[in-house]
XYZ file of N, CA, C and O in Angstrom:
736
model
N -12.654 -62.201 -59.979
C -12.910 -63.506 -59.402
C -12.322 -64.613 -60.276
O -12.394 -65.810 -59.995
N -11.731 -64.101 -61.366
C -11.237 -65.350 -62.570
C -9.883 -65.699 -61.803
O -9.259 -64.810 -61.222
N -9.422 -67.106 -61.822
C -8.182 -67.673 -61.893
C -8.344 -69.083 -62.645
O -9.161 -69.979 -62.858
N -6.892 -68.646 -62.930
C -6.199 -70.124 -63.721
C -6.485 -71.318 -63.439
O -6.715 -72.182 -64.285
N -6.501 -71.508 -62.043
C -6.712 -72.655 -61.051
C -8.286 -72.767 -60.895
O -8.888 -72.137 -60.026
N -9.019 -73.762 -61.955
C -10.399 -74.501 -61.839
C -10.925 -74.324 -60.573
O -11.972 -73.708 -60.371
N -10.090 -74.954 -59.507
C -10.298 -75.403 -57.893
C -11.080 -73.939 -57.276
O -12.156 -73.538 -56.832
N -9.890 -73.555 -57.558
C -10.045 -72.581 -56.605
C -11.407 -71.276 -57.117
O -11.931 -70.591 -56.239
N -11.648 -71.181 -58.012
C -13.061 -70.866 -58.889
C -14.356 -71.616 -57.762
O -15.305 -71.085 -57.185
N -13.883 -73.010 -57.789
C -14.916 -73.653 -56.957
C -15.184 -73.728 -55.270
O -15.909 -74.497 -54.640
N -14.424 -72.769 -54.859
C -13.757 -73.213 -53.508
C -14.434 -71.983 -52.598
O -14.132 -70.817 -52.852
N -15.322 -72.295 -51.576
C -15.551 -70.931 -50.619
C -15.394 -71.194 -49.333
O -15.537 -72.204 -48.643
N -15.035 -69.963 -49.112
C -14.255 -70.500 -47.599
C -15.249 -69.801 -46.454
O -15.830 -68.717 -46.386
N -15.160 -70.849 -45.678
C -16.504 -70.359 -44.439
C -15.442 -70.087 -42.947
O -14.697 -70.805 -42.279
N -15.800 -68.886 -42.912
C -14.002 -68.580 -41.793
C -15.435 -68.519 -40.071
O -16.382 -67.787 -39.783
N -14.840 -69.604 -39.486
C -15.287 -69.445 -37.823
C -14.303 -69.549 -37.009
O -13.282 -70.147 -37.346
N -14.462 -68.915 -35.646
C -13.547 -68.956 -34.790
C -13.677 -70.404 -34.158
O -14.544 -71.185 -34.553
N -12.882 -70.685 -33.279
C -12.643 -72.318 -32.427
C -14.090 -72.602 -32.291
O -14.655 -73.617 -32.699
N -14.667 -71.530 -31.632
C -15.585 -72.219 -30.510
C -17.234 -71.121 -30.337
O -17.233 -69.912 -30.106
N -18.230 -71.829 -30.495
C -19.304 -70.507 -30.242
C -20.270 -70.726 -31.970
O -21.265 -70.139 -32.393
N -19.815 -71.304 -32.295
C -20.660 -71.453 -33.734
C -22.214 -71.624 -33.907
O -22.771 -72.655 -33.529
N -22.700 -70.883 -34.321
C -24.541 -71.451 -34.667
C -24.566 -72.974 -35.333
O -24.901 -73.019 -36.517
N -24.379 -73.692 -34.952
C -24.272 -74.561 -35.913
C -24.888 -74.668 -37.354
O -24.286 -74.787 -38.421
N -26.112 -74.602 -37.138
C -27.221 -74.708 -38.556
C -26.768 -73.750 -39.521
O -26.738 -74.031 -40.719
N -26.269 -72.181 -38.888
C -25.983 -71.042 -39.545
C -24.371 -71.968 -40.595
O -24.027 -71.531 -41.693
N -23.836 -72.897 -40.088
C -22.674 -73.357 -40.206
C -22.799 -74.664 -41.554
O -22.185 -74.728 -42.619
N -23.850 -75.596 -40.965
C -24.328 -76.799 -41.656
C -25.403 -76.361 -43.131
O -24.935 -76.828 -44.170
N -26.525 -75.677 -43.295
C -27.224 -75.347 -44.131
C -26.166 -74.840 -45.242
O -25.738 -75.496 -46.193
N -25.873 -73.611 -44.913
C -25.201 -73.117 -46.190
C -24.362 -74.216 -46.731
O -24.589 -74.731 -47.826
N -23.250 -74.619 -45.833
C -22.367 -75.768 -46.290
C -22.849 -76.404 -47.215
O -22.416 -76.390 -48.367
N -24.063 -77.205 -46.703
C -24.689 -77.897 -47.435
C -25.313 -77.498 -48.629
O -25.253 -78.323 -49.542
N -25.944 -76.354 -48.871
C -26.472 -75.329 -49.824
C -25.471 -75.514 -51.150
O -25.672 -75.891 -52.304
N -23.982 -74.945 -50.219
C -22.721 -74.523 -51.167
C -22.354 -76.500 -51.890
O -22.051 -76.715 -53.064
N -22.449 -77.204 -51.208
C -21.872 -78.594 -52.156
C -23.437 -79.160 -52.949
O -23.222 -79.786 -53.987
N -24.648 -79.035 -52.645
C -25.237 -79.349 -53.743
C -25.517 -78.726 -54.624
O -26.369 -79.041 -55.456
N -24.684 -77.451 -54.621
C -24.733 -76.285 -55.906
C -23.777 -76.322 -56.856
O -23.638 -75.600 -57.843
N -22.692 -77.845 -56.205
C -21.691 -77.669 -56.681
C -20.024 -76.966 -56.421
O -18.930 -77.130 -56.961
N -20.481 -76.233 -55.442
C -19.075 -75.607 -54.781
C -18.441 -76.410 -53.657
O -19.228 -76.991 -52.910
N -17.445 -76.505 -53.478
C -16.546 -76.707 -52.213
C -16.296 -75.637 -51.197
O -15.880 -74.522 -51.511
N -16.596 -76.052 -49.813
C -16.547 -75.269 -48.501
C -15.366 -75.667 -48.219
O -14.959 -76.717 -48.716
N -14.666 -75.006 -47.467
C -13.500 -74.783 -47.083
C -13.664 -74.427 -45.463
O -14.035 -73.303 -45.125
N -13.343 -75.523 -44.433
C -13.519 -74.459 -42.803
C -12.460 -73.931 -42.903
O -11.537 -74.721 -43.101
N -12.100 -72.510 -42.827
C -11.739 -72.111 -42.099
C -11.289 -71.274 -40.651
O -12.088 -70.423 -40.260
N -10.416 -71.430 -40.094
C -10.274 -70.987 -38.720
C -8.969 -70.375 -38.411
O -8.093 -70.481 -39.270
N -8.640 -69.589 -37.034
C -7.199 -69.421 -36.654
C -6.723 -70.194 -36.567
O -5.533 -69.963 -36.777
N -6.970 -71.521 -36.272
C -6.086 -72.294 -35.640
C -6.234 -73.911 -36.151
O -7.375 -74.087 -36.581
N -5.619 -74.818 -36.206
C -5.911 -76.223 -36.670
C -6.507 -77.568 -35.904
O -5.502 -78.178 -35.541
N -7.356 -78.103 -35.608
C -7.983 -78.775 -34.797
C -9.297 -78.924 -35.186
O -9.746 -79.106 -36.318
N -9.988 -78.807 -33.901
C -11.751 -78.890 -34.314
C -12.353 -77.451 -33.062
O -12.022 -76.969 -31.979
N -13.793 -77.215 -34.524
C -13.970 -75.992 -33.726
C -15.256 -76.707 -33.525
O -15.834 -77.633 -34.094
N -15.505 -75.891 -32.444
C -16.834 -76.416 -31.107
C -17.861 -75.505 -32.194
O -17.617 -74.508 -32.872
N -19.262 -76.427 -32.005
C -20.537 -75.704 -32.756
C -21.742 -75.476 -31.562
O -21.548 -76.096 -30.517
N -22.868 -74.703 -31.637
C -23.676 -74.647 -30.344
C -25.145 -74.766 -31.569
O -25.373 -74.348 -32.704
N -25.683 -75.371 -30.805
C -27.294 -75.058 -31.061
C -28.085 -74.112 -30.215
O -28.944 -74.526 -29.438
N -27.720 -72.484 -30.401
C -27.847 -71.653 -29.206
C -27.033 -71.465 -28.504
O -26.170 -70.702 -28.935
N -26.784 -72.140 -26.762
C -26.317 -72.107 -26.015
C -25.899 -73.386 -25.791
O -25.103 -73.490 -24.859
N -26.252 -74.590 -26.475
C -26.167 -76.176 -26.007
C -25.033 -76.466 -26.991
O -25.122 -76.287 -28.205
N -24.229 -76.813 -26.508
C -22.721 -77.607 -27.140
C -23.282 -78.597 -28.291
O -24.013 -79.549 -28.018
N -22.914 -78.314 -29.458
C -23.690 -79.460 -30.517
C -22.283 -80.406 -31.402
O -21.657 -81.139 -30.637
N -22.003 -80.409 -32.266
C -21.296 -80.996 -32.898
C -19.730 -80.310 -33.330
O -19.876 -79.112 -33.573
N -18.385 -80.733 -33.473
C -17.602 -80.297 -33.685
C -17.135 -80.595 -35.140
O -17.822 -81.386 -35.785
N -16.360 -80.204 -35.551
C -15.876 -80.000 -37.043
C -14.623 -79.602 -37.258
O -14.149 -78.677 -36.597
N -13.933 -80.232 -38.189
C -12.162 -80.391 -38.244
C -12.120 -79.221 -39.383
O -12.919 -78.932 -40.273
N -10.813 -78.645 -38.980
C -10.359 -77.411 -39.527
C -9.695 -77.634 -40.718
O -8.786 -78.465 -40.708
N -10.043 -76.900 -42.016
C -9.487 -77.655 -42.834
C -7.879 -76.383 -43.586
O -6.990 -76.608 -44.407
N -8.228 -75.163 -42.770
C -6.847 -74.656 -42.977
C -7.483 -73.189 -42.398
O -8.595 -72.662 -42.355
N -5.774 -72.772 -41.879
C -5.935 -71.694 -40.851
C -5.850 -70.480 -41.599
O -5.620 -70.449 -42.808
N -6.101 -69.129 -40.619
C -6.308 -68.382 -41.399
C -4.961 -67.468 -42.188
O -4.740 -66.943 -43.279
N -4.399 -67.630 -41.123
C -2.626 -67.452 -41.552
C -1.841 -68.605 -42.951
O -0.692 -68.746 -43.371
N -3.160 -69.222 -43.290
C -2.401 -70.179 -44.404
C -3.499 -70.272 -45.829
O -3.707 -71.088 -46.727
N -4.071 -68.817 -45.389
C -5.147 -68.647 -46.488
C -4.848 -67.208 -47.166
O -3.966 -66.475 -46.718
N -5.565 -66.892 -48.165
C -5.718 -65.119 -48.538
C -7.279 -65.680 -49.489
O -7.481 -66.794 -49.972
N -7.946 -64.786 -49.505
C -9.139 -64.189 -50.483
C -8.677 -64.671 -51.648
O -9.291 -65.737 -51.700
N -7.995 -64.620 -52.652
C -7.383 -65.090 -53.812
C -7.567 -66.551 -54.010
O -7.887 -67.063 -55.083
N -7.293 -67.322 -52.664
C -7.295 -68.808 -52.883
C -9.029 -69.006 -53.114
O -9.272 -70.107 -53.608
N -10.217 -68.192 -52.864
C -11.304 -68.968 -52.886
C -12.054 -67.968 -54.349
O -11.468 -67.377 -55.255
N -13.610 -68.121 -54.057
C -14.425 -67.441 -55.162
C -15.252 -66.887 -54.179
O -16.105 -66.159 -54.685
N -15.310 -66.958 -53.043
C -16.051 -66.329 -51.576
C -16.192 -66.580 -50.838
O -16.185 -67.810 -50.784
N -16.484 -65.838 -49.393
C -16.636 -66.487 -48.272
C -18.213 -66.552 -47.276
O -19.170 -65.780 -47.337
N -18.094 -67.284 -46.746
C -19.274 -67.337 -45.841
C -18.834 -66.926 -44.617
O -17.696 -67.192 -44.229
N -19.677 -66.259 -43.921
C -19.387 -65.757 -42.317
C -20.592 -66.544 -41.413
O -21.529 -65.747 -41.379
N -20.925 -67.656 -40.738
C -21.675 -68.119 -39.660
C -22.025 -67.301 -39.096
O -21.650 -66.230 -39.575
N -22.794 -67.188 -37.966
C -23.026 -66.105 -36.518
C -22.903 -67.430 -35.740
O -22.268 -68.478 -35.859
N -23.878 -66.856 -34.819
C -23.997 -67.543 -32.883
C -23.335 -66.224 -32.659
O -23.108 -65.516 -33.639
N -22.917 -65.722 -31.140
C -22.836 -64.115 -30.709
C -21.082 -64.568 -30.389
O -20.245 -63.740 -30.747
N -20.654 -65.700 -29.811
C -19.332 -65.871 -29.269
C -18.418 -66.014 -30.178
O -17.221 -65.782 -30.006
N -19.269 -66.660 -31.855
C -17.727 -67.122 -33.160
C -17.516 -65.371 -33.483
O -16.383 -64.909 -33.347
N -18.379 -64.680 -33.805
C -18.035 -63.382 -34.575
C -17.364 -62.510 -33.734
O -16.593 -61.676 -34.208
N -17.607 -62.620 -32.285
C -17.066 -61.945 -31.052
C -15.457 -62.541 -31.416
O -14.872 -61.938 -32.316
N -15.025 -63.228 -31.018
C -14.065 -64.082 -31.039
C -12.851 -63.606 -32.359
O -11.711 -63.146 -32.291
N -13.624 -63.928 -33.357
C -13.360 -63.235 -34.823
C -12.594 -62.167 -34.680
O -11.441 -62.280 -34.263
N -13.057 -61.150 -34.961
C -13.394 -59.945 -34.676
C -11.854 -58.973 -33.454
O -11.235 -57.925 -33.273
N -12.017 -60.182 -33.061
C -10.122 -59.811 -32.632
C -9.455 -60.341 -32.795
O -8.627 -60.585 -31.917
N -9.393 -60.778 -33.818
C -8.352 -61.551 -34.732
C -8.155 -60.732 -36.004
O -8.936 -60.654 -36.952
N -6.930 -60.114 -35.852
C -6.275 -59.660 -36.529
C -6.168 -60.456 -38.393
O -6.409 -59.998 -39.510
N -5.860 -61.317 -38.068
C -5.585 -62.060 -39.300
C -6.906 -62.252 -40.020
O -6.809 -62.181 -41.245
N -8.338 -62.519 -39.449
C -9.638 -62.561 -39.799
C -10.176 -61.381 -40.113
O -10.957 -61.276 -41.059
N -9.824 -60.374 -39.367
C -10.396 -59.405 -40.183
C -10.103 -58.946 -41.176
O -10.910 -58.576 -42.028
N -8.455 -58.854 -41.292
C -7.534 -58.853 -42.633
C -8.451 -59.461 -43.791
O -8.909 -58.799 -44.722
N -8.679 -61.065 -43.549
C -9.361 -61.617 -44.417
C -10.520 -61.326 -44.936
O -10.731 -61.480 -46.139
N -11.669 -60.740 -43.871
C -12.750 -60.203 -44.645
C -12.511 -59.546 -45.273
O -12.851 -59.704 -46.445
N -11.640 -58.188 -44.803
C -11.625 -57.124 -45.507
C -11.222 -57.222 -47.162
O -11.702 -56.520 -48.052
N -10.220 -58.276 -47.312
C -9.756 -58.486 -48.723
C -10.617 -59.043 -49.625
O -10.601 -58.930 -50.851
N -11.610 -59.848 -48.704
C -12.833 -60.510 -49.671
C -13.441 -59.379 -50.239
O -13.463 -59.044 -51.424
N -14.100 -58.640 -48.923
C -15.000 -57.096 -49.507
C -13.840 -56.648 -50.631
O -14.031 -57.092 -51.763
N -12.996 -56.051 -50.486
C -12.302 -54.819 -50.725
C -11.865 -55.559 -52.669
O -11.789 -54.949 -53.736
N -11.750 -56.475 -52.470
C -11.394 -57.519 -53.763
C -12.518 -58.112 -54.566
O -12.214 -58.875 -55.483
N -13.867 -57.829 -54.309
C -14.927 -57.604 -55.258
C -15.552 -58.600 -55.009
O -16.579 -58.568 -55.687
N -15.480 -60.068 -54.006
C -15.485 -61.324 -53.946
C -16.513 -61.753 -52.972
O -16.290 -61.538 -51.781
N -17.641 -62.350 -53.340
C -18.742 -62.527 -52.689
C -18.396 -62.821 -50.821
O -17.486 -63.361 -50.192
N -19.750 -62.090 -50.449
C -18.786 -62.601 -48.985
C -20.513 -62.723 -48.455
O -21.258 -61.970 -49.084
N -20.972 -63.313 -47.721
C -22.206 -63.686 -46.990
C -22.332 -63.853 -45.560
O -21.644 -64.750 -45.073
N -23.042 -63.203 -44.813
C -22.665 -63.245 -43.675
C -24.383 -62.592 -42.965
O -25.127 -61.687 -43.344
N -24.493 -64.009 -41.308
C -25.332 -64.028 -41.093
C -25.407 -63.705 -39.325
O -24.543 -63.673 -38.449
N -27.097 -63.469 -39.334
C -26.559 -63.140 -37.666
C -25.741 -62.414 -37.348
O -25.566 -61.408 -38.035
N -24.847 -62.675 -36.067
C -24.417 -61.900 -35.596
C -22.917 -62.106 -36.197
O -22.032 -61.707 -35.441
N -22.636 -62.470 -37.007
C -21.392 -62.423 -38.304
C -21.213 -60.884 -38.591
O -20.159 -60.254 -38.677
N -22.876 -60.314 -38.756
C -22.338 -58.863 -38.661
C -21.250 -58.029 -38.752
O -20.779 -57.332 -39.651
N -20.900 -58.312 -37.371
C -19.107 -58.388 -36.359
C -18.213 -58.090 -37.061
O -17.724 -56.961 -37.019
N -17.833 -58.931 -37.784
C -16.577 -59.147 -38.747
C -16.714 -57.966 -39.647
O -15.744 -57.252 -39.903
N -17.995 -57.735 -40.166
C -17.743 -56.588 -41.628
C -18.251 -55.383 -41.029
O -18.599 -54.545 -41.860
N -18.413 -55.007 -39.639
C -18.058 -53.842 -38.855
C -16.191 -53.482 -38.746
O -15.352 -52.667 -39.129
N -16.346 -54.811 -37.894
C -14.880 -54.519 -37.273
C -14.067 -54.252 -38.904
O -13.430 -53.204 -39.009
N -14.095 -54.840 -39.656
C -13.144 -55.034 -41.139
C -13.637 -53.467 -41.840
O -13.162 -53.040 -42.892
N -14.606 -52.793 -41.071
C -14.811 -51.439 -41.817
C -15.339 -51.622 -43.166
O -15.172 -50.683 -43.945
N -15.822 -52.449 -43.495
C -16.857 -52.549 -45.103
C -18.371 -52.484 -45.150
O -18.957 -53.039 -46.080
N -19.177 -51.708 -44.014
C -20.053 -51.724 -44.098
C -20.810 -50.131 -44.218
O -21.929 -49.618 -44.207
N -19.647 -49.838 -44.314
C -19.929 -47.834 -44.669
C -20.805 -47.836 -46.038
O -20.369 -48.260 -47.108
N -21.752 -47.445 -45.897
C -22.412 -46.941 -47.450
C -23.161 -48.189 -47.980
O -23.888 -48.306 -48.966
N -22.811 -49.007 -47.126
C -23.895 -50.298 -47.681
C -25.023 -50.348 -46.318
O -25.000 -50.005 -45.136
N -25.996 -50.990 -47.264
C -27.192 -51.709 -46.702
C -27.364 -53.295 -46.721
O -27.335 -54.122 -47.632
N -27.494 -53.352 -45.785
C -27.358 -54.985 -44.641
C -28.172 -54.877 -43.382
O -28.362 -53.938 -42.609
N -28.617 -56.187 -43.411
C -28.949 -56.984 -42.129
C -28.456 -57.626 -40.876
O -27.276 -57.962 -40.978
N -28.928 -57.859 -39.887
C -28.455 -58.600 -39.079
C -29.207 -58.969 -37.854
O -30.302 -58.413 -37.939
N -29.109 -59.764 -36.570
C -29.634 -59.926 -35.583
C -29.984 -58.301 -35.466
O -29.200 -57.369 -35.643
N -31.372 -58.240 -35.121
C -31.759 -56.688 -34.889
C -30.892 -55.729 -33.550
O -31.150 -54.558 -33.271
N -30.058 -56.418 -33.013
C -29.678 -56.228 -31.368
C -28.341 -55.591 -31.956
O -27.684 -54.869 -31.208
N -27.804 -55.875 -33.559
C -26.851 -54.911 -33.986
C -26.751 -53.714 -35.022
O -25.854 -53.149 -35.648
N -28.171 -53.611 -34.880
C -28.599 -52.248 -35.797
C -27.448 -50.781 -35.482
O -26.957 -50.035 -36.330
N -27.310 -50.749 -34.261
C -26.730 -49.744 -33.989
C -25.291 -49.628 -34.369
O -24.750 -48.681 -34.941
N -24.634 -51.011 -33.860
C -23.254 -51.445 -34.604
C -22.765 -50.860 -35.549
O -21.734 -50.193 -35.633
N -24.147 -51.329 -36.864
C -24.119 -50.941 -37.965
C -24.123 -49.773 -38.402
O -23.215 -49.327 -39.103
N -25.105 -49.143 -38.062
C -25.308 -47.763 -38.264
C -24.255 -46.958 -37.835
O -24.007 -45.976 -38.535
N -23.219 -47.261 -36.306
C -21.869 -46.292 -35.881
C -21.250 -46.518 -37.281
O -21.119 -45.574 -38.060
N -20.994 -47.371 -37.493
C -20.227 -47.623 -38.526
C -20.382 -47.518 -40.060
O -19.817 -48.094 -40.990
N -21.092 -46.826 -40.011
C -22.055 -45.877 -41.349
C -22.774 -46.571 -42.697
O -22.919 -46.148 -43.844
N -23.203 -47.974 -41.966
C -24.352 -48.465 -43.133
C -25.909 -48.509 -42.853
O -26.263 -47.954 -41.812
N -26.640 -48.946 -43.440
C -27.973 -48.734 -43.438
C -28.178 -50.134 -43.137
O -27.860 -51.053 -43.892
N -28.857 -50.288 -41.722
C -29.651 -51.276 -41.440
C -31.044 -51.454 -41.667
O -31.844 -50.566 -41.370
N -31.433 -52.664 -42.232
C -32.829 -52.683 -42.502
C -33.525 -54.267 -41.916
O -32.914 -55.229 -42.381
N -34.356 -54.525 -41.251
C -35.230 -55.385 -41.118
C -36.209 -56.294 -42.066
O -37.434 -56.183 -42.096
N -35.097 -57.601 -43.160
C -35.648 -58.318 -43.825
C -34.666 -59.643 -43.700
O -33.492 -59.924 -43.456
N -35.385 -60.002 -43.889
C -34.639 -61.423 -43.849
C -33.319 -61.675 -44.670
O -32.409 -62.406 -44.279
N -33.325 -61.180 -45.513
C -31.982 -60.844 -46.770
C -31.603 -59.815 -47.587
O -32.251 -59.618 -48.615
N -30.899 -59.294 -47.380
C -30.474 -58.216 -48.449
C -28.915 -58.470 -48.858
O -28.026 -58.814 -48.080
N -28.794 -58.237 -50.172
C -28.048 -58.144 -51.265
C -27.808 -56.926 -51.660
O -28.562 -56.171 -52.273
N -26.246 -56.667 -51.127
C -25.889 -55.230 -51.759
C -24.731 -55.669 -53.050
O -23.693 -56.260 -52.753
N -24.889 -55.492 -53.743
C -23.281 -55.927 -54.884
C -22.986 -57.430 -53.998
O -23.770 -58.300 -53.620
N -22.068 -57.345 -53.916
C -21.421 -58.658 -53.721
C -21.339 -59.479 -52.400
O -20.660 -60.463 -52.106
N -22.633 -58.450 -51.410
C -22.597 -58.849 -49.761
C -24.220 -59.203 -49.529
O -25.285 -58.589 -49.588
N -23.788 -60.497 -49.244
C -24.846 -60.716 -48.747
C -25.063 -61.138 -47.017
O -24.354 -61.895 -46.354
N -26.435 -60.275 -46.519
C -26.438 -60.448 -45.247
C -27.976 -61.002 -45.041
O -28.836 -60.926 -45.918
N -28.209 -61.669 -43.509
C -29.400 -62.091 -43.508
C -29.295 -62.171 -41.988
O -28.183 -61.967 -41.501
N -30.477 -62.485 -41.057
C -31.133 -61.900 -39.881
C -30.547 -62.771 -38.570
O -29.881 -62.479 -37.576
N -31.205 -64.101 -39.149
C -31.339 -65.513 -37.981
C -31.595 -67.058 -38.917
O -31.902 -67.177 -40.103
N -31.332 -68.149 -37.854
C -31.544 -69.060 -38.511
C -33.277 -69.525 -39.521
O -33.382 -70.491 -40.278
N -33.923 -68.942 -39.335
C -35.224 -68.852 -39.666
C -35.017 -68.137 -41.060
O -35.971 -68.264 -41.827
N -33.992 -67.442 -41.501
C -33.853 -67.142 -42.548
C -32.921 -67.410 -43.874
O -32.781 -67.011 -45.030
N -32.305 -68.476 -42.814
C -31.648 -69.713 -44.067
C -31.823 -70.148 -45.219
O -30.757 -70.379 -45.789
N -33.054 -70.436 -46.023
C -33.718 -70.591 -47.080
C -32.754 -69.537 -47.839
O -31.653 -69.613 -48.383
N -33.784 -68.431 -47.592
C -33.463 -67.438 -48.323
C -31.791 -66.973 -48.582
O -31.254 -66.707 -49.657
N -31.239 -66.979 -47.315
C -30.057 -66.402 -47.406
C -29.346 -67.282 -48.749
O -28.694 -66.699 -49.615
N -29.566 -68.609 -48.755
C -29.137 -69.637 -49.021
C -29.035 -69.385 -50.854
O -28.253 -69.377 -51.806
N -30.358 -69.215 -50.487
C -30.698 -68.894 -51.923
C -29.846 -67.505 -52.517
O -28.969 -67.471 -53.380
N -30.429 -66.415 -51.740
C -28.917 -65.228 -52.252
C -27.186 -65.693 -52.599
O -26.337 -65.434 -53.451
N -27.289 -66.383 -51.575
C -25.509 -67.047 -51.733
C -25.519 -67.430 -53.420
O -25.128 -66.883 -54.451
N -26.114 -68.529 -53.102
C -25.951 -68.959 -54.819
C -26.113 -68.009 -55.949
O -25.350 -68.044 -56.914
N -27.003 -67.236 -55.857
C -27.527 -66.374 -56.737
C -26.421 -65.211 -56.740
O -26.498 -64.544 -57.772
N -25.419 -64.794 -55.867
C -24.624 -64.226 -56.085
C -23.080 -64.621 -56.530
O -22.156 -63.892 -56.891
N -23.141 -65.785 -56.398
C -22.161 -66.664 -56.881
C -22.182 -66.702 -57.950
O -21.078 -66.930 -58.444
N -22.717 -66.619 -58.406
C -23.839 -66.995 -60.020
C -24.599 -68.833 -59.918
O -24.794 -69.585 -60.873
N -24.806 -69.034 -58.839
C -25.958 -70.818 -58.942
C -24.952 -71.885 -59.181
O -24.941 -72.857 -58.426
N -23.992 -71.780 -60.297
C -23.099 -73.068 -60.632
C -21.700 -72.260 -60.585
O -21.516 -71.087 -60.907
N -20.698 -73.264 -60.062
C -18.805 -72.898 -60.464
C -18.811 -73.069 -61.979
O -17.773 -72.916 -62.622
């Protein structure tokens, strides 16, 4: 996780698709990650603004601050994964996004991921042999794909952290940092 470049030590990148975002799953951590001291990074496929939902209700949008074709794992110190069921869906066939998780996992580099974010570290194949959480409706997901699902609000395997629903924000919040190590 060491580089030359200060910045980028400080820098985590929160990868959502256009449109379908939990919002809160989106806003909390954000917020979590800059009064801890780190810089969020949106990223997305594409450059514009991606649509956020509160549920199912269209909530606030948010400008892209670099795509995923103009990123790699290297540029940050970790990433965050949002849920809502349509951003990770969305994700998830995107070639270039899953690329990206996978290099976060596979490159030792904190990666956090909530709800139905799940998605991404199925599809990216890094959830073999680990134990993680998620919306309970993807236990099975998990399990085809040979990790151990468990029913808590947060779990911390090495360098992945996963957590349930928005009700479990606090906590997740708190793992993020704590696996970051708290300060850049």
């Amino acid at each position: 996780m060491a580089s030359n470049d200060d910045r980028t030590t400080r820098r985590i990148a929160v990868l959502v698709a256009m449109e379908g975002i939990e919002q809160v799953e989106l806003t909390s951590p954000w917020k979590a990650l800059e009064e801890a001291g780190w810089e969020p990074v949106l990223v997305a496929p594409e450059q514009g603004e991606v649509q956020a939902f509160e549920h199912l209700d269209k909530a606030d949008s948010f400008p892209v601050d670099r795509t995923v074709a103009d990123v790699s794992a290297t540029d940050f110190a970790g990433l965050v994964l949002p849920g809502g069921v349509a951003n990770p869906d969305a994700l998830r066939l995107d070639a270039g996004a899953v690329g990206l998780v996978r290099d976060f996992v596979q490159g030792g580099r904190p990666v956090a991921a909530i709800c139905h974010a799940i998605w991404l570290l199925v599809e990216a194949d890094v959830v073999r042999d680990r134990t993680v959480t998620s919306w309970p409706s993807l236990q099975t997901d998990v399990r085809n794909a040979g990790g151990t699902w468990v029913d808590q609000e947060v779990v911390t395997d090495g360098m992945l952290v996963t957590s349930r629903k928005p009700d479990d924000l606090p906590a997740f919040n708190t793992a993020v940092l704590d696996v970051l190590g708290a300060t850049p």
